[in-house]
PDB file of C-alpha atoms in Angstrom:
ATOM      1  CA  MET A   6     -10.138-158.607 -80.042  1.00  0.00           C
ATOM      2  CA  GLY A   7      -6.419-158.425 -79.168  1.00  0.00           C
ATOM      3  CA  SER A   8      -5.023-159.861 -75.952  1.00  0.00           C
ATOM      4  CA  ASN A   9      -4.285-156.398 -74.513  1.00  0.00           C
ATOM      5  CA  THR A  10      -7.811-155.230 -75.294  1.00  0.00           C
ATOM      6  CA  LEU A  11      -9.310-158.345 -73.685  1.00  0.00           C
ATOM      7  CA  GLN A  12      -7.058-157.930 -70.674  1.00  0.00           C
ATOM      8  CA  ARG A  13      -8.156-154.332 -70.150  1.00  0.00           C
ATOM      9  CA  PHE A  14     -11.814-155.247 -70.689  1.00  0.00           C
ATOM     10  CA  VAL A  15     -11.549-157.868 -67.939  1.00  0.00           C
ATOM     11  CA  LEU A  16      -9.758-155.354 -65.708  1.00  0.00           C
ATOM     12  CA  VAL A  17     -12.488-152.762 -66.216  1.00  0.00           C
ATOM     13  CA  ALA A  18     -15.138-155.390 -65.443  1.00  0.00           C
ATOM     14  CA  PHE A  19     -13.344-156.261 -62.200  1.00  0.00           C
ATOM     15  CA  GLY A  20     -13.021-152.580 -61.370  1.00  0.00           C
ATOM     16  CA  LEU A  21     -16.736-151.955 -61.808  1.00  0.00           C
ATOM     17  CA  ALA A  22     -17.535-155.012 -59.692  1.00  0.00           C
ATOM     18  CA  VAL A  23     -15.238-153.773 -56.940  1.00  0.00           C
ATOM     19  CA  LEU A  24     -16.697-150.255 -56.934  1.00  0.00           C
ATOM     20  CA  GLY A  25     -20.310-151.359 -57.263  1.00  0.00           C
ATOM     21  CA  LEU A  26     -20.303-154.429 -55.051  1.00  0.00           C
ATOM     22  CA  PHE A  27     -17.320-154.978 -52.793  1.00  0.00           C
ATOM     23  CA  VAL A  28     -16.591-151.415 -51.685  1.00  0.00           C
ATOM     24  CA  PRO A  29     -20.183-150.968 -50.450  1.00  0.00           C
ATOM     25  CA  ILE A  30     -19.960-154.342 -48.659  1.00  0.00           C
ATOM     26  CA  ALA A  31     -16.694-153.362 -46.979  1.00  0.00           C
ATOM     27  CA  PHE A  32     -18.120-150.059 -45.726  1.00  0.00           C
ATOM     28  CA  GLY A  33     -21.411-151.607 -44.603  1.00  0.00           C
ATOM     29  CA  LEU A  34     -23.461-149.770 -47.241  1.00  0.00           C
ATOM     30  CA  MET A  35     -24.887-152.750 -49.082  1.00  0.00           C
ATOM     31  CA  PRO A  36     -28.630-153.120 -48.363  1.00  0.00           C
ATOM     32  CA  ARG A  37     -29.767-156.269 -46.559  1.00  0.00           C
ATOM     33  CA  VAL A  38     -32.046-157.148 -49.449  1.00  0.00           C
ATOM     34  CA  PHE A  39     -28.954-157.782 -51.596  1.00  0.00           C
ATOM     35  CA  PHE A  40     -27.720-160.528 -49.276  1.00  0.00           C
ATOM     36  CA  GLU A  41     -31.187-162.033 -48.969  1.00  0.00           C
ATOM     37  CA  SER A  42     -31.610-162.076 -52.745  1.00  0.00           C
ATOM     38  CA  SER A  43     -28.122-163.539 -53.224  1.00  0.00           C
ATOM     39  CA  CYS A  44     -28.903-166.283 -50.726  1.00  0.00           C
ATOM     40  CA  SER A  45     -32.158-167.158 -52.494  1.00  0.00           C
ATOM     41  CA  LEU A  46     -30.474-167.128 -55.902  1.00  0.00           C
ATOM     42  CA  GLY A  47     -27.673-169.368 -54.676  1.00  0.00           C
ATOM     43  CA  ARG A  48     -30.107-171.877 -53.190  1.00  0.00           C
ATOM     44  CA  SER A  49     -31.970-172.045 -56.484  1.00  0.00           C
ATOM     45  CA  PHE A  50     -28.679-173.342 -57.944  1.00  0.00           C
ATOM     46  CA  GLY A  51     -28.209-175.799 -55.110  1.00  0.00           C
ATOM     47  CA  THR A  52     -25.684-173.898 -52.969  1.00  0.00           C
ATOM     48  CA  SER A  53     -25.969-171.872 -49.786  1.00  0.00           C
ATOM     49  CA  ILE A  54     -22.565-170.189 -50.063  1.00  0.00           C
ATOM     50  CA  ALA A  55     -24.104-166.717 -50.472  1.00  0.00           C
ATOM     51  CA  CYS A  56     -26.096-167.123 -47.261  1.00  0.00           C
ATOM     52  CA  TYR A  57     -23.148-166.813 -44.910  1.00  0.00           C
ATOM     53  CA  GLY A  58     -21.855-163.435 -43.779  1.00  0.00           C
ATOM     54  CA  PHE A  59     -18.333-164.689 -43.170  1.00  0.00           C
ATOM     55  CA  ILE A  60     -18.133-165.870 -46.787  1.00  0.00           C
ATOM     56  CA  TRP A  61     -18.978-162.373 -48.032  1.00  0.00           C
ATOM     57  CA  ASN A  62     -16.375-160.940 -45.638  1.00  0.00           C
ATOM     58  CA  ALA A  63     -13.711-163.359 -46.845  1.00  0.00           C
ATOM     59  CA  LEU A  64     -14.643-162.894 -50.506  1.00  0.00           C
ATOM     60  CA  THR A  65     -14.506-159.108 -50.226  1.00  0.00           C
ATOM     61  CA  THR A  66     -11.117-159.278 -48.528  1.00  0.00           C
ATOM     62  CA  ALA A  67      -9.854-161.708 -51.196  1.00  0.00           C
ATOM     63  CA  VAL A  68     -10.945-159.302 -53.933  1.00  0.00           C
ATOM     64  CA  PHE A  69      -8.912-156.489 -52.386  1.00  0.00           C
ATOM     65  CA  ILE A  70      -5.923-158.823 -51.943  1.00  0.00           C
ATOM     66  CA  GLY A  71      -6.167-159.729 -55.623  1.00  0.00           C
ATOM     67  CA  ILE A  72      -5.762-156.050 -56.476  1.00  0.00           C
ATOM     68  CA  VAL A  73      -3.170-154.657 -54.093  1.00  0.00           C
ATOM     69  CA  GLY A  74      -0.904-157.726 -53.997  1.00  0.00           C
ATOM     70  CA  PRO A  75      -0.055-157.616 -57.724  1.00  0.00           C
ATOM     71  CA  VAL A  76      -0.029-153.791 -57.824  1.00  0.00           C
ATOM     72  CA  ILE A  77       2.775-153.625 -55.259  1.00  0.00           C
ATOM     73  CA  GLY A  78       4.296-156.911 -56.345  1.00  0.00           C
ATOM     74  CA  THR A  79       4.871-155.630 -59.883  1.00  0.00           C
ATOM     75  CA  TYR A  80       7.327-153.063 -58.547  1.00  0.00           C
ATOM     76  CA  LEU A  81       8.980-155.526 -56.163  1.00  0.00           C
ATOM     77  CA  VAL A  82       9.492-158.258 -58.756  1.00  0.00           C
ATOM     78  CA  HIS A  83      11.003-155.867 -61.285  1.00  0.00           C
ATOM     79  CA  ARG A  84      13.336-154.597 -58.551  1.00  0.00           C
ATOM     80  CA  GLU A  85      14.317-158.183 -57.640  1.00  0.00           C
ATOM     81  CA  MET A  86      12.873-157.779 -54.130  1.00  0.00           C
ATOM     82  CA  ALA A  87      10.544-160.767 -54.217  1.00  0.00           C
ATOM     83  CA  LEU A  88      11.440-161.912 -50.680  1.00  0.00           C
ATOM     84  CA  ILE A  89      10.582-158.613 -49.003  1.00  0.00           C
ATOM     85  CA  GLY A  90       6.945-159.689 -48.655  1.00  0.00           C
ATOM     86  CA  GLU A  91       7.941-162.815 -46.730  1.00  0.00           C
ATOM     87  CA  THR A  92      10.216-160.724 -44.534  1.00  0.00           C
ATOM     88  CA  LEU A  93       7.516-158.229 -43.623  1.00  0.00           C
ATOM     89  CA  ALA A  94       5.057-161.063 -43.001  1.00  0.00           C
ATOM     90  CA  HIS A  95       7.448-162.402 -40.369  1.00  0.00           C
ATOM     91  CA  ALA A  96       7.716-158.915 -38.868  1.00  0.00           C
ATOM     92  CA  ALA A  97       3.921-158.759 -38.745  1.00  0.00           C
ATOM     93  CA  PHE A  98       3.899-162.156 -37.044  1.00  0.00           C
ATOM     94  CA  ALA A  99       5.998-160.642 -34.262  1.00  0.00           C
ATOM     95  CA  GLY A 100       3.416-157.857 -34.076  1.00  0.00           C
ATOM     96  CA  VAL A 101       0.621-160.399 -33.703  1.00  0.00           C
ATOM     97  CA  ALA A 102       2.528-162.108 -30.903  1.00  0.00           C
ATOM     98  CA  ILE A 103       3.028-158.799 -29.085  1.00  0.00           C
ATOM     99  CA  GLY A 104      -0.588-157.836 -29.716  1.00  0.00           C
ATOM    100  CA  THR A 105      -1.762-161.114 -28.212  1.00  0.00           C
ATOM    101  CA  LEU A 106      -0.116-160.156 -24.942  1.00  0.00           C
ATOM    102  CA  LEU A 107      -1.373-156.569 -25.043  1.00  0.00           C
ATOM    103  CA  PHE A 108      -4.932-157.426 -26.083  1.00  0.00           C
ATOM    104  CA  ALA A 109      -5.405-160.786 -24.349  1.00  0.00           C
ATOM    105  CA  GLY A 110      -8.807-162.275 -25.058  1.00  0.00           C
ATOM    106  CA  SER A 111      -9.485-160.055 -28.063  1.00  0.00           C
ATOM    107  CA  GLY A 112      -9.182-162.872 -30.593  1.00  0.00           C
ATOM    108  CA  TRP A 113      -7.852-162.591 -34.162  1.00  0.00           C
ATOM    109  CA  GLY A 114      -9.445-159.233 -34.823  1.00  0.00           C
ATOM    110  CA  THR A 115      -8.737-155.597 -35.491  1.00  0.00           C
ATOM    111  CA  PRO A 116      -6.444-154.999 -32.454  1.00  0.00           C
ATOM    112  CA  LEU A 117      -4.112-157.764 -33.624  1.00  0.00           C
ATOM    113  CA  LEU A 118      -4.226-156.549 -37.220  1.00  0.00           C
ATOM    114  CA  LEU A 119      -3.288-153.059 -36.082  1.00  0.00           C
ATOM    115  CA  SER A 120      -0.402-154.363 -33.973  1.00  0.00           C
ATOM    116  CA  ALA A 121       0.702-156.447 -36.966  1.00  0.00           C
ATOM    117  CA  LEU A 122       0.495-153.344 -39.186  1.00  0.00           C
ATOM    118  CA  VAL A 123       2.655-151.325 -36.793  1.00  0.00           C
ATOM    119  CA  ALA A 124       5.208-154.140 -36.588  1.00  0.00           C
ATOM    120  CA  GLY A 125       5.181-154.584 -40.366  1.00  0.00           C
ATOM    121  CA  ILE A 126       5.832-150.883 -40.986  1.00  0.00           C
ATOM    122  CA  VAL A 127       8.579-150.814 -38.334  1.00  0.00           C
ATOM    123  CA  GLY A 128      10.116-153.877 -39.994  1.00  0.00           C
ATOM    124  CA  ALA A 129       9.916-152.189 -43.397  1.00  0.00           C
ATOM    125  CA  LEU A 130      11.658-149.078 -42.106  1.00  0.00           C
ATOM    126  CA  ALA A 131      14.288-151.220 -40.379  1.00  0.00           C
ATOM    127  CA  VAL A 132      15.098-153.029 -43.641  1.00  0.00           C
ATOM    128  CA  GLN A 133      15.413-149.695 -45.419  1.00  0.00           C
ATOM    129  CA  PHE A 134      17.625-148.311 -42.630  1.00  0.00           C
ATOM    130  CA  LEU A 135      19.943-151.340 -42.674  1.00  0.00           C
ATOM    131  CA  ALA A 136      20.225-151.253 -46.469  1.00  0.00           C
ATOM    132  CA  GLU A 137      21.130-147.539 -46.531  1.00  0.00           C
ATOM    133  CA  ARG A 138      23.339-147.301 -43.422  1.00  0.00           C
ATOM    134  CA  THR A 139      25.370-150.502 -43.578  1.00  0.00           C
ATOM    135  CA  GLY A 140      26.061-150.716 -47.298  1.00  0.00           C
ATOM    136  CA  SER A 141      25.083-154.384 -47.186  1.00  0.00           C
ATOM    137  CA  TYR A 142      23.817-156.202 -50.215  1.00  0.00           C
ATOM    138  CA  GLY A 143      20.051-156.033 -50.608  1.00  0.00           C
ATOM    139  CA  ASP A 144      19.391-159.581 -49.447  1.00  0.00           C
ATOM    140  CA  VAL A 145      21.410-159.278 -46.219  1.00  0.00           C
ATOM    141  CA  PRO A 146      19.088-156.826 -44.380  1.00  0.00           C
ATOM    142  CA  ILE A 147      16.121-158.811 -45.665  1.00  0.00           C
ATOM    143  CA  ALA A 148      17.537-162.082 -44.317  1.00  0.00           C
ATOM    144  CA  ILE A 149      18.351-160.500 -40.956  1.00  0.00           C
ATOM    145  CA  MET A 150      14.872-159.031 -40.586  1.00  0.00           C
ATOM    146  CA  LEU A 151      13.158-162.233 -41.793  1.00  0.00           C
ATOM    147  CA  THR A 152      14.849-164.496 -39.264  1.00  0.00           C
ATOM    148  CA  GLY A 153      15.111-161.945 -36.480  1.00  0.00           C
ATOM    149  CA  SER A 154      11.466-160.896 -36.453  1.00  0.00           C
ATOM    150  CA  PHE A 155      10.265-164.492 -36.499  1.00  0.00           C
ATOM    151  CA  ALA A 156      12.620-165.238 -33.594  1.00  0.00           C
ATOM    152  CA  VAL A 157      11.214-162.258 -31.662  1.00  0.00           C
ATOM    153  CA  GLY A 158       7.669-163.457 -32.296  1.00  0.00           C
ATOM    154  CA  THR A 159       8.527-166.946 -31.100  1.00  0.00           C
ATOM    155  CA  LEU A 160      10.153-165.597 -27.933  1.00  0.00           C
ATOM    156  CA  VAL A 161       7.127-163.429 -27.151  1.00  0.00           C
ATOM    157  CA  ILE A 162       4.829-166.419 -27.605  1.00  0.00           C
ATOM    158  CA  SER A 163       7.013-168.461 -25.270  1.00  0.00           C
ATOM    159  CA  LEU A 164       7.041-165.709 -22.642  1.00  0.00           C
ATOM    160  CA  GLY A 165       3.275-165.405 -22.858  1.00  0.00           C
ATOM    161  CA  GLY A 166       2.651-169.104 -22.480  1.00  0.00           C
ATOM    162  CA  GLY A 167       1.591-169.694 -26.074  1.00  0.00           C
ATOM    163  CA  PHE A 168      -1.410-168.520 -28.048  1.00  0.00           C
ATOM    164  CA  ALA A 169      -4.221-168.816 -25.549  1.00  0.00           C
ATOM    165  CA  THR A 170      -6.766-166.745 -27.442  1.00  0.00           C
ATOM    166  CA  VAL A 171      -5.627-167.007 -31.058  1.00  0.00           C
ATOM    167  CA  ASP A 172      -5.488-170.047 -33.309  1.00  0.00           C
ATOM    168  CA  ILE A 173      -1.885-170.077 -34.500  1.00  0.00           C
ATOM    169  CA  ASN A 174      -2.832-172.112 -37.574  1.00  0.00           C
ATOM    170  CA  SER A 175      -5.099-169.314 -38.789  1.00  0.00           C
ATOM    171  CA  ILE A 176      -2.189-166.883 -38.489  1.00  0.00           C
ATOM    172  CA  LEU A 177       0.336-169.114 -40.186  1.00  0.00           C
ATOM    173  CA  PHE A 178      -1.915-170.518 -42.930  1.00  0.00           C
ATOM    174  CA  GLY A 179      -4.932-168.189 -43.104  1.00  0.00           C
ATOM    175  CA  SER A 180      -8.609-168.784 -42.407  1.00  0.00           C
ATOM    176  CA  ILE A 181     -11.975-167.813 -43.833  1.00  0.00           C
ATOM    177  CA  ALA A 182     -13.797-167.862 -40.499  1.00  0.00           C
ATOM    178  CA  THR A 183     -11.546-165.294 -38.807  1.00  0.00           C
ATOM    179  CA  VAL A 184     -12.426-162.434 -41.201  1.00  0.00           C
ATOM    180  CA  ASP A 185     -15.024-160.169 -39.597  1.00  0.00           C
ATOM    181  CA  GLY A 186     -16.583-156.888 -40.669  1.00  0.00           C
ATOM    182  CA  GLU A 187     -13.927-154.740 -38.989  1.00  0.00           C
ATOM    183  CA  ASN A 188     -11.160-156.653 -40.742  1.00  0.00           C
ATOM    184  CA  VAL A 189     -12.881-156.178 -44.097  1.00  0.00           C
ATOM    185  CA  LEU A 190     -13.188-152.449 -43.488  1.00  0.00           C
ATOM    186  CA  LEU A 191      -9.515-152.211 -42.521  1.00  0.00           C
ATOM    187  CA  MET A 192      -8.509-154.102 -45.675  1.00  0.00           C
ATOM    188  CA  ALA A 193     -10.674-151.822 -47.810  1.00  0.00           C
ATOM    189  CA  VAL A 194      -9.115-148.695 -46.299  1.00  0.00           C
ATOM    190  CA  LEU A 195      -5.603-150.106 -46.748  1.00  0.00           C
ATOM    191  CA  SER A 196      -6.374-151.052 -50.360  1.00  0.00           C
ATOM    192  CA  ILE A 197      -7.742-147.623 -51.248  1.00  0.00           C
ATOM    193  CA  ALA A 198      -4.712-145.991 -49.634  1.00  0.00           C
ATOM    194  CA  VAL A 199      -2.274-148.273 -51.478  1.00  0.00           C
ATOM    195  CA  VAL A 200      -3.886-148.002 -54.921  1.00  0.00           C
ATOM    196  CA  GLY A 201      -4.369-144.252 -54.557  1.00  0.00           C
ATOM    197  CA  THR A 202      -0.763-143.722 -53.499  1.00  0.00           C
ATOM    198  CA  VAL A 203       0.593-145.856 -56.359  1.00  0.00           C
ATOM    199  CA  ALA A 204      -1.579-143.977 -58.855  1.00  0.00           C
ATOM    200  CA  LEU A 205      -0.277-140.624 -57.603  1.00  0.00           C
ATOM    201  CA  THR A 206       3.367-141.722 -57.522  1.00  0.00           C
ATOM    202  CA  TYR A 207       3.372-144.001 -60.571  1.00  0.00           C
ATOM    203  CA  LYS A 208       6.047-142.079 -62.489  1.00  0.00           C
ATOM    204  CA  PRO A 209       8.671-141.745 -59.712  1.00  0.00           C
ATOM    205  CA  LEU A 210       8.130-145.338 -58.578  1.00  0.00           C
ATOM    206  CA  LEU A 211       8.624-146.456 -62.172  1.00  0.00           C
ATOM    207  CA  TYR A 212      11.851-144.435 -62.389  1.00  0.00           C
ATOM    208  CA  ILE A 213      13.369-145.912 -59.222  1.00  0.00           C
ATOM    209  CA  THR A 214      12.296-149.401 -60.233  1.00  0.00           C
ATOM    210  CA  PHE A 215      14.357-149.443 -63.421  1.00  0.00           C
ATOM    211  CA  ASP A 216      17.033-146.780 -62.947  1.00  0.00           C
ATOM    212  CA  GLU A 217      17.694-145.092 -59.616  1.00  0.00           C
ATOM    213  CA  GLU A 218      20.433-142.931 -61.087  1.00  0.00           C
ATOM    214  CA  ALA A 219      18.059-141.574 -63.727  1.00  0.00           C
ATOM    215  CA  ALA A 220      15.541-140.929 -60.962  1.00  0.00           C
ATOM    216  CA  ARG A 221      18.105-138.869 -59.069  1.00  0.00           C
ATOM    217  CA  VAL A 222      18.916-136.926 -62.221  1.00  0.00           C
ATOM    218  CA  ALA A 223      15.185-136.253 -62.576  1.00  0.00           C
ATOM    219  CA  ARG A 224      15.330-134.846 -59.011  1.00  0.00           C
ATOM    220  CA  PHE A 225      13.207-137.543 -57.402  1.00  0.00           C
ATOM    221  CA  ASN A 226      13.885-138.282 -53.726  1.00  0.00           C
ATOM    222  CA  VAL A 227      14.931-141.905 -54.238  1.00  0.00           C
ATOM    223  CA  SER A 228      15.287-142.708 -50.549  1.00  0.00           C
ATOM    224  CA  ALA A 229      11.816-141.369 -49.769  1.00  0.00           C
ATOM    225  CA  TYR A 230      10.192-143.313 -52.592  1.00  0.00           C
ATOM    226  CA  ASN A 231      12.048-146.490 -51.620  1.00  0.00           C
ATOM    227  CA  THR A 232      10.705-146.064 -48.093  1.00  0.00           C
ATOM    228  CA  LEU A 233       7.217-145.395 -49.423  1.00  0.00           C
ATOM    229  CA  LEU A 234       7.251-148.564 -51.515  1.00  0.00           C
ATOM    230  CA  ILE A 235       8.382-150.762 -48.666  1.00  0.00           C
ATOM    231  CA  VAL A 236       5.798-149.265 -46.269  1.00  0.00           C
ATOM    232  CA  LEU A 237       3.054-149.877 -48.838  1.00  0.00           C
ATOM    233  CA  THR A 238       4.300-153.458 -49.061  1.00  0.00           C
ATOM    234  CA  ALA A 239       3.944-153.825 -45.293  1.00  0.00           C
ATOM    235  CA  MET A 240       0.345-152.581 -45.499  1.00  0.00           C
ATOM    236  CA  VAL A 241      -0.496-155.095 -48.224  1.00  0.00           C
ATOM    237  CA  VAL A 242       1.159-157.953 -46.339  1.00  0.00           C
ATOM    238  CA  VAL A 243      -0.711-157.287 -43.107  1.00  0.00           C
ATOM    239  CA  GLY A 244      -4.053-156.927 -44.859  1.00  0.00           C
ATOM    240  CA  SER A 245      -3.517-160.205 -46.708  1.00  0.00           C
ATOM    241  CA  MET A 246      -2.367-162.228 -43.692  1.00  0.00           C
ATOM    242  CA  GLN A 247      -5.856-162.984 -42.427  1.00  0.00           C
ATOM    243  CA  ILE A 248      -6.672-165.120 -45.480  1.00  0.00           C
ATOM    244  CA  LEU A 249      -3.265-166.139 -46.830  1.00  0.00           C
ATOM    245  CA  GLY A 250      -1.410-166.503 -43.541  1.00  0.00           C
ATOM    246  CA  VAL A 251       2.178-165.618 -42.697  1.00  0.00           C
ATOM    247  CA  ILE A 252       3.625-168.556 -44.609  1.00  0.00           C
ATOM    248  CA  LEU A 253       1.976-167.852 -47.969  1.00  0.00           C
ATOM    249  CA  VAL A 254       1.328-164.111 -48.053  1.00  0.00           C
ATOM    250  CA  ALA A 255       4.383-163.317 -50.189  1.00  0.00           C
ATOM    251  CA  ALA A 256       3.041-165.509 -53.002  1.00  0.00           C
ATOM    252  CA  MET A 257       0.375-162.961 -53.993  1.00  0.00           C
ATOM    253  CA  LEU A 258       3.092-160.359 -54.414  1.00  0.00           C
ATOM    254  CA  VAL A 259       5.071-162.560 -56.784  1.00  0.00           C
ATOM    255  CA  VAL A 260       3.130-165.312 -58.582  1.00  0.00           C
ATOM    256  CA  PRO A 261       0.476-163.157 -60.333  1.00  0.00           C
ATOM    257  CA  VAL A 262       3.225-160.777 -61.460  1.00  0.00           C
ATOM    258  CA  ALA A 263       5.292-163.666 -62.806  1.00  0.00           C
ATOM    259  CA  ALA A 264       2.254-164.888 -64.739  1.00  0.00           C
ATOM    260  CA  GLY A 265       1.353-161.453 -66.074  1.00  0.00           C
ATOM    261  CA  SER A 266       4.918-160.801 -67.199  1.00  0.00           C
ATOM    262  CA  GLN A 267       4.850-163.929 -69.362  1.00  0.00           C
ATOM    263  CA  VAL A 268       2.104-162.635 -71.635  1.00  0.00           C
ATOM    264  CA  THR A 269       2.851-158.889 -71.803  1.00  0.00           C
ATOM    265  CA  ASN A 270       5.626-156.701 -73.162  1.00  0.00           C
ATOM    266  CA  SER A 271       5.414-153.532 -71.065  1.00  0.00           C
ATOM    267  CA  PHE A 272       5.438-152.620 -67.381  1.00  0.00           C
ATOM    268  CA  ARG A 273       1.949-151.117 -67.439  1.00  0.00           C
ATOM    269  CA  ASP A 274       0.418-154.079 -69.269  1.00  0.00           C
ATOM    270  CA  SER A 275       2.238-156.415 -66.901  1.00  0.00           C
ATOM    271  CA  LEU A 276       0.680-154.591 -63.958  1.00  0.00           C
ATOM    272  CA  TYR A 277      -2.810-154.864 -65.484  1.00  0.00           C
ATOM    273  CA  ALA A 278      -2.386-158.544 -66.336  1.00  0.00           C
ATOM    274  CA  SER A 279      -1.067-159.253 -62.846  1.00  0.00           C
ATOM    275  CA  VAL A 280      -4.170-157.758 -61.254  1.00  0.00           C
ATOM    276  CA  VAL A 281      -6.389-159.909 -63.485  1.00  0.00           C
ATOM    277  CA  VAL A 282      -4.440-163.019 -62.475  1.00  0.00           C
ATOM    278  CA  GLY A 283      -4.528-161.940 -58.836  1.00  0.00           C
ATOM    279  CA  GLU A 284      -8.299-161.535 -58.892  1.00  0.00           C
ATOM    280  CA  LEU A 285      -8.879-164.852 -60.637  1.00  0.00           C
ATOM    281  CA  SER A 286      -6.589-166.622 -58.171  1.00  0.00           C
ATOM    282  CA  ALA A 287      -7.985-164.997 -55.036  1.00  0.00           C
ATOM    283  CA  VAL A 288     -11.672-165.400 -55.859  1.00  0.00           C
ATOM    284  CA  SER A 289     -11.578-168.873 -57.410  1.00  0.00           C
ATOM    285  CA  GLY A 290      -9.124-170.143 -54.788  1.00  0.00           C
ATOM    286  CA  LEU A 291     -11.292-168.882 -51.940  1.00  0.00           C
ATOM    287  CA  LEU A 292     -14.452-170.440 -53.374  1.00  0.00           C
ATOM    288  CA  LEU A 293     -12.686-173.756 -53.982  1.00  0.00           C
ATOM    289  CA  SER A 294     -11.324-173.752 -50.437  1.00  0.00           C
ATOM    290  CA  TRP A 295     -14.841-173.326 -49.031  1.00  0.00           C
ATOM    291  CA  ARG A 296     -16.341-175.948 -51.351  1.00  0.00           C
ATOM    292  CA  TYR A 297     -13.780-178.639 -50.529  1.00  0.00           C
ATOM    293  CA  SER A 298     -12.837-177.561 -46.970  1.00  0.00           C
ATOM    294  CA  LEU A 299      -9.275-176.643 -47.895  1.00  0.00           C
ATOM    295  CA  ALA A 300      -6.865-174.093 -46.436  1.00  0.00           C
ATOM    296  CA  PRO A 301      -7.737-170.819 -48.236  1.00  0.00           C
ATOM    297  CA  GLY A 302      -4.207-169.447 -48.510  1.00  0.00           C
ATOM    298  CA  ALA A 303      -2.800-172.664 -49.928  1.00  0.00           C
ATOM    299  CA  THR A 304      -5.674-173.014 -52.401  1.00  0.00           C
ATOM    300  CA  ILE A 305      -5.308-169.447 -53.663  1.00  0.00           C
ATOM    301  CA  VAL A 306      -1.560-169.876 -54.148  1.00  0.00           C
ATOM    302  CA  VAL A 307      -1.933-173.226 -55.945  1.00  0.00           C
ATOM    303  CA  VAL A 308      -4.491-171.684 -58.315  1.00  0.00           C
ATOM    304  CA  ALA A 309      -2.124-168.758 -58.949  1.00  0.00           C
ATOM    305  CA  ILE A 310       0.737-171.142 -59.711  1.00  0.00           C
ATOM    306  CA  GLY A 311      -1.537-173.084 -62.065  1.00  0.00           C
ATOM    307  CA  ILE A 312      -2.286-169.871 -63.965  1.00  0.00           C
ATOM    308  CA  TYR A 313       1.428-169.086 -64.010  1.00  0.00           C
ATOM    309  CA  LEU A 314       2.201-172.460 -65.616  1.00  0.00           C
ATOM    310  CA  LEU A 315      -0.549-171.861 -68.181  1.00  0.00           C
ATOM    311  CA  SER A 316       0.916-168.448 -68.971  1.00  0.00           C
ATOM    312  CA  ILE A 317       4.307-170.061 -69.616  1.00  0.00           C
ATOM    313  CA  ALA A 318       2.718-172.542 -71.995  1.00  0.00           C
ATOM    314  CA  LEU A 319       0.823-169.718 -73.726  1.00  0.00           C
ATOM    315  CA  ALA A 320       3.974-167.620 -74.054  1.00  0.00           C
ATOM    316  CA  ASP A 321       5.925-170.569 -75.488  1.00  0.00           C
ATOM    317  CA  ARG A 322       3.176-171.285 -77.996  1.00  0.00           C
ATOM    318  CA  THR A 323       3.048-167.635 -79.047  1.00  0.00           C
ATOM    319  CA  ASN A 324       6.817-167.484 -79.458  1.00  0.00           C
ATOM    320  CA  ARG A 325       6.844-170.637 -81.591  1.00  0.00           C
ATOM    321  CA  THR A 326       4.048-169.256 -83.757  1.00  0.00           C
ATOM    322  CA  ASN A 327       5.872-165.957 -84.267  1.00  0.00           C
ATOM    323  CA  ALA A 328       9.122-167.758 -85.021  1.00  0.00           C
ATOM    324  CA  GLY A 329       7.381-169.925 -87.620  1.00  0.00           C
TER     325      GLY A 329
END
């Protein structure tokens, strides 16, 4: 079985698992007997991990992150926009700060995620506006938005007397315990919207990724598709923040793509391989973080980097073999 065939087999297996298991969990359609049976099965192997609702919530969210992060990240990396995820995460942080004042006492829940989503999309549109209207180099608007939005968030926190109702560590570094059913549902909806949009606009997004001039010749609205891509990025960033945190969220847009690109030769195969790496990193990292009481975002990113290093070694070995 060739590497591409194996890669697509694994991807199909993940896809079936997502459709048959995690989508029903996210939408509250999974029967209670499933969770009871999973708990009993886990205990027969000496673990109670499947007995906790918050673990299923976090695992389901991690699965969606493992899909949408690499899907969007593949376009960003090939466009040399790797830092845009970090920038929009900082914009979302400002949204969380504002949401804390507006929804005092609500906790790290759906109201704050929605305020973060609004701020992230506004930040995405602002970056696009600055890039198109000022003629600045691509990294200048990104740097301005990255530092400016974090400064705004810090000022809002100071004006509000600090985070009285929200654990700032869970926002900065992610947390398993903060993911509730509403957050899972929001992440599922965002993921379906992102994957569906990318599937429908695959060809024009591919054009603008590699050759904007050719895209214009083909009569694609380059500005509109650039805006679409950056808004989709904001949606992915906000959905991923609850587990990865502001500090590490950009890693899932970049590291799986870097790993997938090492072992593939085409854009489409790179996208598929990146999703496989993203899923492996998100799921295994989350489970390891629970087992050893580690920060989930940091664990997921370290696992992803480990896979990236393995992919480099594999690519080097393959190249040496072909050269010999």
